[in-house]
PDB file of C-alpha atoms in Angstrom:
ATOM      1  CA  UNK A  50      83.774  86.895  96.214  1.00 65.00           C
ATOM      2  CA  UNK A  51      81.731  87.373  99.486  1.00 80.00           C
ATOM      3  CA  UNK A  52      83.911  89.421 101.985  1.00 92.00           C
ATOM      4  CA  UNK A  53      83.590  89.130 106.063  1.00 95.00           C
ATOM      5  CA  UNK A  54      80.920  88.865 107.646  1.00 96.00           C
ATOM      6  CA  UNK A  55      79.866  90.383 110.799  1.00 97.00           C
ATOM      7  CA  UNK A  56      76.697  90.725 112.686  1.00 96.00           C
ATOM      8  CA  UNK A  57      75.259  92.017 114.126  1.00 97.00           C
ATOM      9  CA  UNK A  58      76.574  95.495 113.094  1.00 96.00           C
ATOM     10  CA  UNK A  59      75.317  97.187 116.320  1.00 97.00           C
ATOM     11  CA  UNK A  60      74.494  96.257 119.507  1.00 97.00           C
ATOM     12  CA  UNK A  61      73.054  98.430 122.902  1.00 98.00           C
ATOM     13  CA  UNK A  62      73.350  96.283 126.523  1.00 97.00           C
ATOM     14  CA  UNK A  63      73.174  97.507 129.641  1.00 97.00           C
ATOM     15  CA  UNK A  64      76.350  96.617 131.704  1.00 96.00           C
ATOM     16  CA  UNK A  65      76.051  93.057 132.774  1.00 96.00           C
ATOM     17  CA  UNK A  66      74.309  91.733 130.560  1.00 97.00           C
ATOM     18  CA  UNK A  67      75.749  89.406 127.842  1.00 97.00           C
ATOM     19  CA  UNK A  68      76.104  89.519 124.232  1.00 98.00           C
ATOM     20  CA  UNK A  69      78.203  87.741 121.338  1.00 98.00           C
ATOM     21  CA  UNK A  70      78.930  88.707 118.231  1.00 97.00           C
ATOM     22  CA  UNK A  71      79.322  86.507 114.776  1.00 97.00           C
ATOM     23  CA  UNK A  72      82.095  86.195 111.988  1.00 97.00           C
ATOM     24  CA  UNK A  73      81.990  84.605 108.846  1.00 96.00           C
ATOM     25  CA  UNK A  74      85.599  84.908 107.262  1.00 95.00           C
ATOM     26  CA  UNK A  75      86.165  84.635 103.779  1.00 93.00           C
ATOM     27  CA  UNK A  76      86.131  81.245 102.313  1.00 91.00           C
ATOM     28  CA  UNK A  77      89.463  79.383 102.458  1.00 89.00           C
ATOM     29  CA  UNK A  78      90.932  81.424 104.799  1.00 91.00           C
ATOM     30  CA  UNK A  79      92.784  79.659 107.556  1.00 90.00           C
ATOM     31  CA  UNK A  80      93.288  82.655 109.579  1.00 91.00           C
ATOM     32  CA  UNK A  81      91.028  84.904 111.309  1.00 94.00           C
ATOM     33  CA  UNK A  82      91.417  87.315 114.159  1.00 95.00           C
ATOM     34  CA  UNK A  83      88.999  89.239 116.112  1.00 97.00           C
ATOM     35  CA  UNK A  84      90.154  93.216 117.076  1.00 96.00           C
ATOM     36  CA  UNK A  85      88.768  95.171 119.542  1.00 97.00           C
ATOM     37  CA  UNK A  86      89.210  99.260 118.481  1.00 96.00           C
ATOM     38  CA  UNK A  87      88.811 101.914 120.615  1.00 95.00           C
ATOM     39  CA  UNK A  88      87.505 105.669 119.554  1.00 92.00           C
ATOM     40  CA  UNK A  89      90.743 107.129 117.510  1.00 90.00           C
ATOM     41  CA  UNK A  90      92.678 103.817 117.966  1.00 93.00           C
ATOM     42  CA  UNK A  91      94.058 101.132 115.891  1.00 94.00           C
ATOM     43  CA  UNK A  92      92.548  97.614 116.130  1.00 95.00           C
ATOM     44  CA  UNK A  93      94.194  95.424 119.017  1.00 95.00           C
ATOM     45  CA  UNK A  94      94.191  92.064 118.507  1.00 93.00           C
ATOM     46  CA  UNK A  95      92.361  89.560 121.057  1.00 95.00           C
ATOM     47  CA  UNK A  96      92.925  86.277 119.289  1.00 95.00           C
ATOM     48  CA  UNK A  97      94.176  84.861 116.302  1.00 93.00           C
ATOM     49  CA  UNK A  98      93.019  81.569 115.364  1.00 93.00           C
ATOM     50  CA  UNK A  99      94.897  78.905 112.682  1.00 90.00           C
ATOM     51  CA  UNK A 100      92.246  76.559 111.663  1.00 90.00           C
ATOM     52  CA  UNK A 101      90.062  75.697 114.963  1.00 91.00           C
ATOM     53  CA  UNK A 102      93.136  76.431 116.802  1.00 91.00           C
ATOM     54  CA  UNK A 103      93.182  79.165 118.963  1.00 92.00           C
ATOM     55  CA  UNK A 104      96.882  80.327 118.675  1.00 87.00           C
ATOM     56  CA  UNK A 105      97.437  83.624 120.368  1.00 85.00           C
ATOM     57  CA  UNK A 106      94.593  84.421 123.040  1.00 88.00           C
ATOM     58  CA  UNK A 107      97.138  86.625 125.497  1.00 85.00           C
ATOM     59  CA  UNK A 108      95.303  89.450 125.069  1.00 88.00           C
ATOM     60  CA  UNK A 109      91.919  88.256 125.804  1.00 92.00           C
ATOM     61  CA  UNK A 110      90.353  89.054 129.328  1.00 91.00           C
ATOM     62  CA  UNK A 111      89.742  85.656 129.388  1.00 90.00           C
ATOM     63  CA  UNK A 112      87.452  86.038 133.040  1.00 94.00           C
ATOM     64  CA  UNK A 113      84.852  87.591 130.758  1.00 96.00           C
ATOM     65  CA  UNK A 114      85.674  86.995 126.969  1.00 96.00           C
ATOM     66  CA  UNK A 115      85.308  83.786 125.568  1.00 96.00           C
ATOM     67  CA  UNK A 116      85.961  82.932 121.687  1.00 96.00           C
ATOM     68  CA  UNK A 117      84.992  79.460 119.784  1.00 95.00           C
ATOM     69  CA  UNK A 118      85.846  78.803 115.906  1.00 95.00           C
ATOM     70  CA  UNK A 119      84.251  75.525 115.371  1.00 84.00           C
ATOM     71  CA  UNK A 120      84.915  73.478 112.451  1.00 86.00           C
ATOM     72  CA  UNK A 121      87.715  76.327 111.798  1.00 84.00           C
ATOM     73  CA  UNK A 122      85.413  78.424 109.518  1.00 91.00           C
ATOM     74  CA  UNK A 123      83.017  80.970 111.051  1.00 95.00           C
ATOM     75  CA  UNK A 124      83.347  82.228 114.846  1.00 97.00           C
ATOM     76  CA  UNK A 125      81.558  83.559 118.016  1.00 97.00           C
ATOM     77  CA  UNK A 126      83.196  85.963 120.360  1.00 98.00           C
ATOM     78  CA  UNK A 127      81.584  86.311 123.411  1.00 97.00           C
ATOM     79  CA  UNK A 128      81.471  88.959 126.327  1.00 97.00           C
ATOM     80  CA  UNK A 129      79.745  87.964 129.997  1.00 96.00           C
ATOM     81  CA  UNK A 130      78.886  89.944 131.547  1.00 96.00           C
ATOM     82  CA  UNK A 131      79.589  93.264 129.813  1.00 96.00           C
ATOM     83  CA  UNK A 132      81.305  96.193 131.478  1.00 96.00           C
ATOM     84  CA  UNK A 133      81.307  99.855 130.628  1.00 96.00           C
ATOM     85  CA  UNK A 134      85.086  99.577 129.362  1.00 95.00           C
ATOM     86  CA  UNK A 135      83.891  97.384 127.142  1.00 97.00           C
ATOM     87  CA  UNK A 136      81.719  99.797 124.592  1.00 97.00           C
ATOM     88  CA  UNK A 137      84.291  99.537 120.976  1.00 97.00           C
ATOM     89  CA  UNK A 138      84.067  98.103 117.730  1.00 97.00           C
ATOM     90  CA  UNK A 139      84.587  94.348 117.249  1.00 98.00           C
ATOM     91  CA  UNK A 140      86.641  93.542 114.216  1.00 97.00           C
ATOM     92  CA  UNK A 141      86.672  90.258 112.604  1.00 97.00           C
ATOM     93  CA  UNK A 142      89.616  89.789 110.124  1.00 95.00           C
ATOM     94  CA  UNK A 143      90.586  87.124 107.914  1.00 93.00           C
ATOM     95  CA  UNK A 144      93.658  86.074 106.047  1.00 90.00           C
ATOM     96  CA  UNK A 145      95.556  82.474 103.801  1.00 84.00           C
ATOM     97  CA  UNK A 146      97.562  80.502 105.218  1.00 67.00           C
ATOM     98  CA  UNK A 147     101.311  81.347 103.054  1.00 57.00           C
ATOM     99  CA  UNK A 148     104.640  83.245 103.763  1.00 51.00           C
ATOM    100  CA  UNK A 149     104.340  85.754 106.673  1.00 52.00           C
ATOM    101  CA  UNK A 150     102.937  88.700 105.731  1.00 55.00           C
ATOM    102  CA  UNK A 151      99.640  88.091 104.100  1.00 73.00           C
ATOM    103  CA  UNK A 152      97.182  90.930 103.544  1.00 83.00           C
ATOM    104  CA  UNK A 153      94.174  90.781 106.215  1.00 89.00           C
ATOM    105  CA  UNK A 154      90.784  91.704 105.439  1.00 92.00           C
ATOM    106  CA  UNK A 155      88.445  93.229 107.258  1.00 95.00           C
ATOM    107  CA  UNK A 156      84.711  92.763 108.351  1.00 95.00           C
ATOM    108  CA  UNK A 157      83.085  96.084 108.625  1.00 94.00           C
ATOM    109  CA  UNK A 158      83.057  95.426 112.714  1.00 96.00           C
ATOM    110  CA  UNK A 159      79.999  94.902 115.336  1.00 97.00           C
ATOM    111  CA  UNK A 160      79.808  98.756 117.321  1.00 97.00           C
ATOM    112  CA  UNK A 161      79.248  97.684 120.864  1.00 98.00           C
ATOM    113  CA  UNK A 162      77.724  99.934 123.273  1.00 97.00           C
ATOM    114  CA  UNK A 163      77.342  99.376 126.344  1.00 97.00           C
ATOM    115  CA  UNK A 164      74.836 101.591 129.178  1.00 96.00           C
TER     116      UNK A 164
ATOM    117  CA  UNK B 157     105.066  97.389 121.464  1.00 81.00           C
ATOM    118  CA  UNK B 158     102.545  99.756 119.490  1.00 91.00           C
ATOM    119  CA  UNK B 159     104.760 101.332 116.517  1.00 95.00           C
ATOM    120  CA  UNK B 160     104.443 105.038 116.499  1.00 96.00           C
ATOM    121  CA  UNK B 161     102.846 107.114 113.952  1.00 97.00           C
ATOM    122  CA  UNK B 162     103.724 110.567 113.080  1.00 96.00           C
ATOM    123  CA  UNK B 163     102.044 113.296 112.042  1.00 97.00           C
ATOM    124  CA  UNK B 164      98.364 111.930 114.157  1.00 96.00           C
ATOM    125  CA  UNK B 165      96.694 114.606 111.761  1.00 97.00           C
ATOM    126  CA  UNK B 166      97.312 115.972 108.441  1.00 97.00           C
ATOM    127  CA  UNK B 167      95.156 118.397 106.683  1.00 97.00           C
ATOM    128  CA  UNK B 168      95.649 119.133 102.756  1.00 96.00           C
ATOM    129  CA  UNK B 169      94.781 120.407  99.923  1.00 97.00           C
ATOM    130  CA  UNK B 170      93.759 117.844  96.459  1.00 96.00           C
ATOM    131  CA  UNK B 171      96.906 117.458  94.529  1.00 96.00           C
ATOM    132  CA  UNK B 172      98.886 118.218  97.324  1.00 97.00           C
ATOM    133  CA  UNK B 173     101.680 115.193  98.393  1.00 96.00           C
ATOM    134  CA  UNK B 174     101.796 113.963 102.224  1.00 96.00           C
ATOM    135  CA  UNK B 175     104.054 111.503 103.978  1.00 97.00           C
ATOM    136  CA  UNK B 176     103.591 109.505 106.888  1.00 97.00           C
ATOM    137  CA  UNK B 177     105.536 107.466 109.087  1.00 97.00           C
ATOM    138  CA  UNK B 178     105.635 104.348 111.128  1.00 97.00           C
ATOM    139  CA  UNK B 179     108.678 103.451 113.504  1.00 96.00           C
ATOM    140  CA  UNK B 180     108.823 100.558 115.634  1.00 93.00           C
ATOM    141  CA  UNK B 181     111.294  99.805 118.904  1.00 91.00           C
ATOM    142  CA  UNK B 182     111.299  96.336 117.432  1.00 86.00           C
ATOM    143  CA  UNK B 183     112.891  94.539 114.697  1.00 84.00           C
ATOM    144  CA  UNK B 184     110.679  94.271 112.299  1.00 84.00           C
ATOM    145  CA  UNK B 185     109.777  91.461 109.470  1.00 85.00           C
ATOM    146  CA  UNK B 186     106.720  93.096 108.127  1.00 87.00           C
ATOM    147  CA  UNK B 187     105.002  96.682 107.516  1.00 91.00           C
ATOM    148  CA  UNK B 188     101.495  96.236 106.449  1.00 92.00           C
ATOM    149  CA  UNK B 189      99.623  99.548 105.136  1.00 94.00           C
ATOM    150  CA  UNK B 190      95.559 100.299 105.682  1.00 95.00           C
ATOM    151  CA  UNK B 191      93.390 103.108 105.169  1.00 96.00           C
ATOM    152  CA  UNK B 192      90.132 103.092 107.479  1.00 96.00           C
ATOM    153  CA  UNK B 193      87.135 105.471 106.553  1.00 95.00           C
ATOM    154  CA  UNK B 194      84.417 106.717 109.166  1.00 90.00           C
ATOM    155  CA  UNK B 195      82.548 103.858 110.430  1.00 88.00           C
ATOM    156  CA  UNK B 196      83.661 101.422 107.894  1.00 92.00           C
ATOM    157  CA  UNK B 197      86.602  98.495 107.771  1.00 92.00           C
ATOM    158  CA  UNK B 198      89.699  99.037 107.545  1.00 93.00           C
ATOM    159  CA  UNK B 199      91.345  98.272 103.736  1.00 93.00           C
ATOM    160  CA  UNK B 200      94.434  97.083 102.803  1.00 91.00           C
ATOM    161  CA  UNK B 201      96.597  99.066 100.849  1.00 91.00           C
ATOM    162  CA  UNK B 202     100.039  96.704 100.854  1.00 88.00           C
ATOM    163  CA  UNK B 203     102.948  94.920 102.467  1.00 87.00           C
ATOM    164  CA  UNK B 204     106.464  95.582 102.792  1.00 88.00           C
ATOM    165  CA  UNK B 205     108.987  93.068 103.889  1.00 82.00           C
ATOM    166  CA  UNK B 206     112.189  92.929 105.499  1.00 77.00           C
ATOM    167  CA  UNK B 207     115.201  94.111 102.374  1.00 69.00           C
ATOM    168  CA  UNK B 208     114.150  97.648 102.033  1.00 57.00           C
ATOM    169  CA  UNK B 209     111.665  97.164  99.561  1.00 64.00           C
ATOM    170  CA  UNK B 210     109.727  99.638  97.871  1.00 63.00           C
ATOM    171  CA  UNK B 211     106.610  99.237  97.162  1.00 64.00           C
ATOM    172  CA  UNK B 212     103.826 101.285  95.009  1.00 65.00           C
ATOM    173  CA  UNK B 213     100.490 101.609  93.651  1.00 69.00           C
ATOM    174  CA  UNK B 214      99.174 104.265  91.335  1.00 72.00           C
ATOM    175  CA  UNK B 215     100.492 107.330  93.618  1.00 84.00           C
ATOM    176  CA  UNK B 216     100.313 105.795  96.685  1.00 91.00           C
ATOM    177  CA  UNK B 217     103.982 103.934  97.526  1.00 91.00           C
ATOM    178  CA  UNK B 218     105.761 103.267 100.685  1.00 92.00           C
ATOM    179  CA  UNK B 219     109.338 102.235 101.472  1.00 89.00           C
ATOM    180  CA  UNK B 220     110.878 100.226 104.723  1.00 89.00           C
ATOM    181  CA  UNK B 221     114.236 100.721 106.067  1.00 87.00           C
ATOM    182  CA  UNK B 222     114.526  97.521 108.296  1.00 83.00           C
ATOM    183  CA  UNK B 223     117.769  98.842 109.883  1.00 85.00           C
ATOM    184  CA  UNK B 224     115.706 102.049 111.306  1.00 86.00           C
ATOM    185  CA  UNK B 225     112.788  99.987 112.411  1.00 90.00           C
ATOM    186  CA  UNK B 226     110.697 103.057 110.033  1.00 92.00           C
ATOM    187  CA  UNK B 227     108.181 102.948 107.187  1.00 93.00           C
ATOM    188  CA  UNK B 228     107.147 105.872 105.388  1.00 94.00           C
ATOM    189  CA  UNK B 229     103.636 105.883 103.104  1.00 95.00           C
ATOM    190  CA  UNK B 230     103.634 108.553 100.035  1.00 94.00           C
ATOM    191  CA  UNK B 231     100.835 109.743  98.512  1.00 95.00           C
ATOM    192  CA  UNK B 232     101.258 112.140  96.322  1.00 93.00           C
ATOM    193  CA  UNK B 233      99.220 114.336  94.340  1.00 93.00           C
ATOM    194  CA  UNK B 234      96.304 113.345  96.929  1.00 93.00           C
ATOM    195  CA  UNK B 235      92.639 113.181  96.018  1.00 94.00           C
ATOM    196  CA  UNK B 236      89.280 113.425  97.909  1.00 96.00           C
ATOM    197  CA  UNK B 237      89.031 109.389  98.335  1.00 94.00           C
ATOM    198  CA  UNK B 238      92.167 109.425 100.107  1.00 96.00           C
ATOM    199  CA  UNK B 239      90.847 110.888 102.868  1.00 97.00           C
ATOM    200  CA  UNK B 240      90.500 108.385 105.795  1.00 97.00           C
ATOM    201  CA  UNK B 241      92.957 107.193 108.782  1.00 97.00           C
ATOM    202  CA  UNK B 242      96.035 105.548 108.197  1.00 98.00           C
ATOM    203  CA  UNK B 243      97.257 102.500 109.734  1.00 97.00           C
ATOM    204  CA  UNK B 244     100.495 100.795 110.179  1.00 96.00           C
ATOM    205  CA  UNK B 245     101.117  97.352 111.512  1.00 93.00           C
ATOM    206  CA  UNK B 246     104.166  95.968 112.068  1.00 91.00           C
ATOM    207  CA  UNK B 247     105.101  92.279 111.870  1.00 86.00           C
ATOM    208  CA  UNK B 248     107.708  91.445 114.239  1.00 78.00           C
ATOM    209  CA  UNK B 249     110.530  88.796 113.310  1.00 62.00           C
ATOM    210  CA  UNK B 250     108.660  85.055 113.461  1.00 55.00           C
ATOM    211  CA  UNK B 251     105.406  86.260 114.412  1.00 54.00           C
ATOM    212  CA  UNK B 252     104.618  88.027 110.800  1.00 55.00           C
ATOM    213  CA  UNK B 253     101.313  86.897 111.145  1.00 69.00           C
ATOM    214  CA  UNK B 254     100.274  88.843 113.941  1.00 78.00           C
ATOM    215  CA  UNK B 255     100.162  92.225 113.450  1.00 87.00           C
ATOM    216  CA  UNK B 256     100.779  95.536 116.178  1.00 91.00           C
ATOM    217  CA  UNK B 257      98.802  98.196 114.673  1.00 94.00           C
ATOM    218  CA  UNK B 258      99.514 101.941 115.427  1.00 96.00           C
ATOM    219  CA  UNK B 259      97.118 104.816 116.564  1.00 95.00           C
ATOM    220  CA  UNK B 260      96.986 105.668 113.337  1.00 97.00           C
ATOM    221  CA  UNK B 261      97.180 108.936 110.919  1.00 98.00           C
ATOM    222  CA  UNK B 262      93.886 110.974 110.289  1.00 97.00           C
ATOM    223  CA  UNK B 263      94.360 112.427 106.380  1.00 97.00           C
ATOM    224  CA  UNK B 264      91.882 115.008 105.216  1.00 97.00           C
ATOM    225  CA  UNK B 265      92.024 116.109 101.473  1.00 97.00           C
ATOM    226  CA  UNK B 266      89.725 119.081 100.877  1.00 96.00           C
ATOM    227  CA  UNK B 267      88.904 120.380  97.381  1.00 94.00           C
TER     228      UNK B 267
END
């Protein structure tokens, strides 16, 4: 079985400038989240959708972050324009729906650097 | 709230035991376990729920005391592969799908 998907692994901007990154979660899974994590931090969630749903976007800058899950299986998360602050890793996580406290896996992240 | 992990470094030696620990300000439903390796994705390692279970794999095992807000991962006998950073997230009570992750626990296991 095919885990997540990611791409593009890394990406350089200059500040400004857009850029979006890709997530193909694995198949069947209701649930997927994007994380932004910081140097020597854990992952921080910036949205969680159910389905196409986006259920939990409070911690998404949403004057220059923008996320889309259409037909509820793969998703785009989008920065414009980028900002210095913004230079992290991307995680895209997946999970089933079920009782609360399903396992999440992990795509190996887009490393986002911004100039 | 971010739970809190403790140590933020360990360094030891293979076949040595460590323990680490996650405590919360917040009620918890759910303590999920991952280790995260340089530069790659974070794996799951397991869940606990709410009752004080105790869970365990091989000689990696955890426990939860719900009442403290606290889970505690034990490895024991460590190896080389178990080097990597630890990371809690906590589950909070109706929101168990959402996790809080902590700042996590950088393990070293030298030879």
């Amino acid at each position: 079985e095919a885990g997540v998907v990611q791409s593009p692994r890394y990406k350089i901007i200059e500040k400004k400038q857009p850029v979006a990154f890709w997530c193909n979660p694995i198949s069947g899974h209701n649930t997927l989240y994007w994380y932004l994590q910081n140097l020597g931090q854990g992952p921080e969630l910036l949205i969680r959708y159910e389905n196409e749903e986006a259920v939990d976007d409070s911690q998404l800058p949403k004057d220059r972050f923008s996320a889309e899950r259409l037909k509820g299986v793969d998703s785009t998360l989008k920065i414009q324009p980028a900002e210095l602050g913004d230079s992290a890793v991307y995680l895209c996580a997946s999970s089933s729906r079920g009782a609360g406290g399903n396992e999440q896996f992990f795509g190996p992240g887009t490393r986002l650097t911004v100039l | 709230q971010q739970p809190v992990q403790s140590p933020q470094a360990v360094i030891l030696r293979e076949g040595e035991d460590a323990v680490i620990n996650c405590s919360s300000s917040k009620a918890l439903y759910s303590v999920h376990w991952y280790r995260q390796k340089h530069g790659e994705a974070p794996v799951f390692l397991m869940i606990l729920l709410k009752g004080g279970e105790q869970k365990g794999h091989e000689k990696i095992s955890a426990s939860f005391n719900e009442k403290k807000q606290q889970s505690s991962l034990y490895l024991t006998a460590s190896q080389l592969s178990y080097s990597g950073t630890y990371f809690c997230g906590t589950g909070d009570s109706g929101s168990a799908r959402q996790l809080t992750f902590g700042s996590g626990t950088q393990l070293t296991v030298l030879p």
